């Protein structure tokens, strides 16, 4: 029973939140005349001493005392005697744990938000450096159209901005105080929930006592936002893995973020990126675990809900680590610019530009232009050359209206420079986007 019942092994991480909640509660009980000021003073100094002992590693947790709440209360009793027993007036572990956990998740959203911001800064700085670094853009992992590496990196800045937005939303919604809901029904003592809510930095007390002790939406929202973040990090990690391969040869990661092989001396394995990609599995798993814990629970508290914490603690640790590892890799990698530009030019990536030119210059319907360029691509394939290497004669043999001006749009640089539409990949747009991103996110 003790082994299955106890949560102290993991919920000791809530000790600061638990003590802050108890101090707010005791202070309010004193202000309301429910406890004497002497008792309140003794309780608060006892709690502060416990907090210091735990922080310094001088506290022995007991599984027989089940959880962090009872461990702290028992220690308080040893230190200050009977007054300790008055702390739990007008409170239950049900509103207590919900309060502690909300405070913990609130801090986690803040810490994760800051770590993401640092990663965005790294991406924006590298985007600035590579605003004119040409590379192939892909669809279906097939060469599609040339873009710049700066533009590609800024795509992740946008994703991460939405991730921060989801965490900020989570924080806003979770920032209501369950304290004072007591076991589930409220209390007969004349408590002031506004007071404790304010003392703990909550915006207001939760409106319904039954909801206050039953709800774990805040943890689920955090895990859902974290799962989407993990998915974004995993996509970026996957790109780094691909790009660092000999076959792509787009980037190089230094020894700081790679490992060698024990038998193949030539290898430089992108382990950090692979592990970021892998860790998404555990984070998605945590979301599904907690959704499953909650889905069949009748109101209000059931002990099942004690299993809400490990998924959140473990995911937070994993997410912080993944964001910071990615931050390091983004600052670390160096791009092989000739290889990138060469890849952008091979694979007929500027075919659309010729089609666009035919439409713009000769008012040829796009579908017909598409057909003509199909023939041009086949000719380049036959000759084994790039589109911008085809002679004017070869081009005009397919379509006489093609001129030398058309040949110019077939280069990667011209193709990219022409994509000046809003949000497009032209270096002038990318430079503007970088300025804008700095203002929006940093
Ligand atoms: N350790 C418990 C948890 O984490 C605290 C709440 C216990 N409440 C109860 N009614 N048994 O959920």
XYZ file of C-alpha atoms and ligand atoms in Angstrom:
454
model
C 0.000 0.000 0.000
C 2.716 2.429 0.946
C 4.516 1.932 -2.332
C 1.507 2.390 -4.560
C 0.027 5.169 -2.467
C 2.988 7.445 -1.893
C 3.711 10.352 -4.226
C 6.532 11.884 -2.193
C 9.096 10.390 -4.577
C 8.038 12.900 -7.211
C 5.811 15.513 -5.580
C 8.660 16.719 -3.350
C 9.375 18.953 -6.329
C 6.331 20.964 -5.251
C 7.794 21.964 -1.898
C 8.288 25.658 -2.662
C 4.774 25.977 -4.088
C 3.325 24.036 -1.146
C 5.006 26.299 1.373
C 4.014 29.470 -0.507
C 0.406 28.219 -0.574
C 0.478 27.421 3.147
C 1.942 30.812 4.040
C -0.755 32.572 2.010
C -3.436 30.409 3.619
C -2.158 30.913 7.179
C -1.814 34.659 6.671
C -5.383 34.877 5.433
C -6.667 32.759 8.341
C -4.943 35.217 10.697
C -6.351 38.269 8.913
C -9.830 36.776 9.096
C -9.503 36.103 12.821
C -9.758 32.346 12.256
C -6.261 31.771 13.699
C -4.442 33.827 16.339
C -1.534 35.969 15.177
C 0.795 33.962 17.461
C -0.131 30.756 15.682
C 0.261 32.389 12.287
C 3.702 33.729 13.172
C 4.839 30.334 14.454
C 3.447 28.568 11.369
C 5.134 30.932 8.947
C 8.546 30.823 10.596
C 8.305 27.031 10.839
C 7.417 26.767 7.138
C 10.298 29.024 6.148
C 12.737 26.909 8.163
C 11.402 23.772 6.445
C 11.813 25.406 3.050
C 15.425 26.195 3.808
C 16.124 22.686 5.087
C 14.636 21.107 1.966
C 16.551 23.504 -0.298
C 19.785 22.598 1.481
C 19.101 18.869 1.361
C 18.658 18.620 5.149
C 15.170 17.170 5.113
C 14.292 13.502 5.255
C 11.193 12.638 3.275
C 9.091 9.733 4.458
C 6.989 7.519 2.200
C 4.819 6.628 5.190
C 3.773 10.290 5.147
C 2.632 9.777 1.550
C 3.086 13.166 -0.059
C 4.745 16.566 0.148
C 1.775 18.106 1.973
C 1.850 15.614 4.851
C 5.636 15.528 5.032
C 5.724 19.277 5.509
C 2.838 19.314 7.973
C 4.424 16.557 10.083
C 7.719 18.390 10.168
C 5.925 21.588 11.122
C 4.334 19.762 14.044
C 7.744 18.595 15.232
C 9.030 22.151 15.080
C 6.172 24.250 16.460
C 3.863 21.763 18.174
C 0.088 22.017 18.193
C -0.222 25.235 16.200
C 0.828 23.157 13.171
C -2.450 21.298 13.377
C -4.388 24.555 12.860
C -2.826 25.260 9.451
C -5.148 22.816 7.745
C -8.271 24.667 8.942
C -10.613 25.492 6.028
C -8.409 23.616 3.581
C -8.043 20.135 2.152
C -5.226 18.439 0.329
C -7.519 18.579 -2.690
C -7.436 22.357 -3.082
C -3.897 22.387 -1.730
C -2.461 20.072 -4.390
C -4.407 21.784 -7.168
C -2.954 25.114 -6.021
C 0.606 23.804 -5.766
C 0.465 22.159 -9.155
C -0.954 25.246 -10.872
C 1.839 27.332 -9.397
C 4.394 24.807 -10.615
C 2.991 24.650 -14.141
C 2.830 28.449 -14.200
C 6.583 28.614 -13.532
C 7.194 25.935 -16.151
C 5.335 27.914 -18.827
C 7.482 30.956 -17.993
C 10.768 29.061 -18.027
C 9.935 27.275 -21.256
C 8.788 30.518 -22.877
C 12.136 32.119 -22.081
C 14.094 29.164 -23.411
C 12.088 29.276 -26.649
C 12.762 32.996 -26.975
C 16.486 32.330 -26.796
C 16.146 29.714 -29.540
C 14.231 32.227 -31.656
C 17.048 34.708 -31.161
C 19.573 32.118 -32.321
C 17.476 31.363 -35.411
C 16.990 35.037 -36.246
C 20.726 35.715 -35.963
C 21.556 32.804 -38.244
C 18.797 33.887 -40.646
C 20.425 37.296 -40.816
C 23.766 35.703 -41.599
C 22.196 33.485 -44.263
C 19.627 35.898 -45.726
C 21.315 35.481 -49.120
C 22.393 31.868 -48.800
C 20.592 30.063 -51.621
C 19.268 26.573 -51.093
C 16.659 24.310 -52.633
C 13.206 24.512 -51.118
C 11.460 21.141 -51.041
C 8.018 19.682 -51.336
C 7.720 15.900 -50.950
C 11.462 16.129 -50.201
C 11.837 16.767 -53.941
C 13.607 19.914 -55.114
C 10.840 22.444 -55.689
C 11.994 26.068 -55.914
C 15.069 27.898 -54.689
C 14.753 29.731 -51.380
C 17.236 31.199 -48.951
C 18.441 29.465 -45.829
C 17.529 32.610 -43.911
C 13.937 32.331 -45.083
C 13.825 28.654 -44.131
C 15.147 29.334 -40.632
C 12.608 32.122 -40.139
C 9.827 29.589 -40.737
C 10.835 27.992 -37.428
C 10.858 31.379 -35.720
C 7.165 31.657 -36.640
C 6.350 28.159 -35.357
C 8.135 28.857 -32.099
C 6.293 32.151 -31.783
C 3.008 30.253 -31.902
C 4.369 27.785 -29.346
C 5.098 30.677 -27.017
C 1.614 32.000 -27.665
C 0.072 28.654 -26.703
C 2.097 28.572 -23.483
C 1.106 32.152 -22.698
C -2.567 31.238 -23.257
C -2.166 28.224 -20.994
C -0.657 30.436 -18.334
C -3.444 32.987 -18.587
C -6.182 30.384 -18.219
C -4.485 28.457 -15.410
C -3.859 31.550 -13.343
C -6.895 31.206 -11.077
C -6.714 30.013 -7.508
C -8.320 26.740 -6.363
C -7.416 27.519 -2.747
C -10.473 27.722 -0.527
C -12.450 25.158 -2.498
C -11.457 22.887 0.415
C -12.305 19.210 -0.148
C -14.867 19.990 -2.889
C -17.772 21.967 -1.465
C -16.197 25.068 0.034
C -15.996 25.697 3.762
C -18.055 27.054 6.638
C -15.150 29.233 7.832
C -15.230 32.930 6.852
C -12.226 32.696 4.505
C -11.213 35.307 1.942
C -10.268 33.611 -1.293
C -9.463 36.905 -3.025
C -6.724 37.463 -0.469
C -4.981 34.125 -0.986
C -5.408 34.366 -4.748
C -3.707 37.750 -4.796
C -0.924 36.659 -2.431
C -0.035 33.810 -4.787
C -0.123 35.947 -7.917
C -3.352 34.446 -9.246
C -5.738 36.718 -11.149
C -8.784 35.576 -9.164
C -10.205 32.582 -7.274
C -11.697 29.792 -9.387
C -15.444 30.252 -9.593
C -16.658 26.759 -8.696
C -15.294 24.669 -5.816
C -16.162 21.373 -7.519
C -14.322 22.397 -10.669
C -11.443 23.800 -8.642
C -10.460 20.424 -7.174
C -11.376 18.344 -10.252
C -9.806 20.265 -13.088
C -6.509 19.276 -14.659
C -7.080 21.106 -17.965
C -4.152 23.345 -17.160
C -1.750 20.403 -17.077
C -3.260 18.994 -20.262
C -3.001 22.327 -22.049
C 0.613 22.547 -21.006
C 1.296 19.051 -22.329
C -0.618 19.771 -25.538
C 1.319 22.986 -26.144
C 4.495 21.106 -25.218
C 3.659 18.325 -27.665
C 3.264 20.763 -30.538
C 6.537 22.397 -29.534
C 8.210 18.969 -29.413
C 6.850 18.227 -32.886
C 8.345 21.474 -34.229
C 11.696 20.747 -32.607
C 11.608 17.263 -34.043
C 11.035 18.554 -37.582
C 13.958 20.930 -37.249
C 16.068 18.134 -35.756
C 15.156 15.904 -38.686
C 16.269 18.611 -41.112
C 19.590 18.983 -39.312
C 20.097 15.216 -39.483
C 19.367 15.189 -43.219
C 21.388 18.297 -43.975
C 24.409 17.059 -42.030
C 24.530 13.828 -44.031
C 27.135 13.391 -46.756
C 24.335 12.972 -49.310
C 22.927 16.440 -48.616
C 26.159 18.032 -47.385
C 24.336 21.297 -46.569
C 25.665 21.869 -43.067
C 28.298 20.795 -40.649
C 27.757 20.408 -36.923
C 30.864 20.761 -34.809
C 32.219 18.139 -32.450
C 30.337 19.926 -29.668
C 27.029 18.445 -30.902
C 28.105 15.243 -32.620
C 29.799 12.010 -31.651
C 32.248 9.772 -33.424
C 31.682 6.121 -34.176
C 33.536 3.523 -32.154
C 34.554 1.634 -35.308
C 34.143 4.020 -38.261
C 36.621 6.890 -37.896
C 35.061 9.013 -40.646
C 31.719 9.382 -38.873
C 30.304 12.442 -37.200
C 26.912 11.481 -35.917
C 24.290 14.183 -35.168
C 23.244 12.538 -31.894
C 21.884 15.653 -30.219
C 19.498 16.269 -33.119
C 18.494 12.603 -33.194
C 17.717 12.657 -29.485
C 15.631 15.821 -29.801
C 13.696 14.018 -32.542
C 13.273 10.945 -30.348
C 12.251 12.792 -27.196
C 9.052 13.978 -28.871
C 7.767 10.442 -28.348
C 7.878 10.696 -24.591
C 6.248 14.113 -24.597
C 3.356 12.974 -26.785
C 3.141 9.930 -24.501
C 2.786 12.161 -21.445
C -0.143 14.000 -23.029
C -1.912 10.760 -23.887
C -1.151 9.351 -20.426
C -2.800 12.229 -18.611
C -5.745 12.476 -21.021
C -6.339 8.803 -20.343
C -6.064 9.214 -16.564
C -8.668 11.984 -16.638
C -11.172 10.724 -19.169
C -13.206 8.429 -16.945
C -13.073 10.254 -13.624
C -16.354 11.275 -12.049
C -16.252 14.596 -10.189
C -14.502 15.460 -7.981
C -11.063 14.279 -6.814
C -9.985 10.677 -7.269
C -6.589 9.350 -6.355
C -5.979 8.701 -10.034
C -5.261 12.400 -10.230
C -2.085 11.953 -8.229
C -0.693 10.494 -11.456
C -0.959 13.910 -13.096
C 2.447 15.069 -11.943
C 5.100 12.782 -13.376
C 4.049 13.296 -17.011
C 4.257 17.053 -16.491
C 7.540 16.999 -14.572
C 9.218 14.668 -17.030
C 7.942 16.525 -20.084
C 9.066 19.855 -18.712
C 12.550 18.520 -18.161
C 12.631 16.948 -21.615
C 11.295 20.075 -23.319
C 13.758 22.376 -21.581
C 16.599 20.087 -22.567
C 15.428 19.774 -26.186
C 14.972 23.526 -26.610
C 18.411 24.207 -25.154
C 20.090 21.493 -27.223
C 18.469 22.928 -30.331
C 19.540 26.417 -29.284
C 23.105 25.124 -29.092
C 22.955 23.360 -32.460
C 21.492 26.392 -34.234
C 24.280 28.590 -32.905
C 26.833 25.886 -33.771
C 26.141 24.747 -37.314
C 27.939 26.133 -40.330
C 26.427 26.049 -43.796
C 28.258 24.825 -46.874
C 27.187 27.691 -49.123
C 28.538 26.353 -52.441
C 26.851 22.995 -51.850
C 23.571 24.681 -50.956
C 23.578 26.905 -54.018
C 24.635 24.046 -56.238
C 21.768 21.929 -54.935
C 19.410 24.838 -55.538
C 20.504 25.001 -59.179
C 20.385 21.258 -59.882
C 16.977 19.575 -59.906
C 15.399 22.132 -62.301
C 14.304 24.266 -59.388
C 13.817 27.362 -61.548
C 11.349 25.726 -63.940
C 8.459 27.701 -62.445
C 10.342 30.930 -63.125
C 10.430 30.224 -66.847
C 6.718 29.410 -66.807
C 6.011 32.655 -64.933
C 8.135 34.571 -67.465
C 6.161 33.141 -70.392
C 2.922 34.186 -68.688
C 4.171 37.651 -67.781
C 5.935 38.420 -71.076
C 3.734 36.748 -73.657
C 0.421 36.423 -71.824
C 0.557 32.671 -72.401
C -1.985 30.906 -70.140
C -0.159 29.361 -67.176
C -1.223 25.811 -68.051
C 0.280 26.130 -71.547
C 3.445 27.706 -70.135
C 3.675 24.782 -67.708
C 3.502 22.407 -70.686
C 6.247 24.257 -72.592
C 8.542 24.246 -69.572
C 7.929 20.514 -69.180
C 9.515 20.093 -72.594
C 12.406 22.363 -71.585
C 13.046 20.236 -68.486
C 13.056 17.052 -70.606
C 15.586 18.666 -72.946
C 17.864 19.562 -70.014
C 17.548 15.998 -68.762
C 18.507 14.685 -72.201
C 21.515 17.002 -72.379
C 22.398 16.257 -68.751
C 22.623 19.938 -67.834
C 20.979 22.498 -65.581
C 18.193 24.752 -66.882
C 20.410 27.835 -66.893
C 22.994 25.931 -68.946
C 20.666 25.281 -71.906
C 21.633 27.301 -74.977
C 19.215 29.825 -76.416
C 19.029 27.671 -79.563
C 17.903 24.647 -77.555
C 15.291 26.759 -75.795
C 13.970 28.367 -78.963
C 13.748 24.991 -80.680
C 11.082 24.188 -78.077
C 9.439 27.619 -77.877
C 10.488 30.403 -80.274
C 9.151 33.157 -78.010
C 11.838 32.382 -75.433
C 14.547 35.110 -75.494
C 17.776 35.821 -73.697
C 15.817 37.678 -70.998
C 14.080 34.389 -70.220
C 17.433 32.700 -69.786
C 18.270 35.152 -67.029
C 15.284 34.183 -64.918
C 16.563 30.614 -64.947
C 19.396 31.350 -62.536
C 18.885 30.651 -58.859
C 19.760 34.172 -57.827
C 17.262 35.749 -60.215
C 14.598 33.275 -59.206
C 14.987 34.087 -55.530
C 15.335 37.835 -56.079
C 12.026 37.882 -57.990
C 10.010 36.294 -55.159
C 9.252 39.608 -53.537
C 5.641 38.959 -52.574
C 4.802 39.495 -48.920
C 6.305 36.681 -46.837
C 8.351 35.571 -49.866
C 11.936 34.401 -50.064
C 13.626 37.356 -51.852
C 16.555 38.592 -49.728
C 15.011 42.066 -49.409
C 11.861 40.483 -47.939
C 13.897 38.233 -45.678
C 15.834 41.232 -44.330
C 12.552 42.996 -43.566
C 11.189 39.831 -41.962
C 14.257 39.642 -39.723
C 13.721 43.214 -38.495
C 10.076 42.491 -37.931
C 10.781 39.203 -36.118
C 13.192 40.946 -33.761
C 10.462 43.407 -32.831
C 7.770 40.767 -32.437
C 9.695 38.112 -30.557
C 12.848 39.425 -28.862
N -0.889 13.317 -3.034
C -2.195 13.687 -3.486
C -2.180 14.036 -4.975
O -1.151 14.249 -5.473
C -2.688 14.878 -2.722
C -4.173 14.971 -2.669
C -4.710 13.886 -1.810
N -6.113 14.054 -1.608
C -6.848 13.061 -1.144
N -8.130 13.305 -1.008
N -6.365 11.879 -0.886
O -3.194 14.060 -5.622
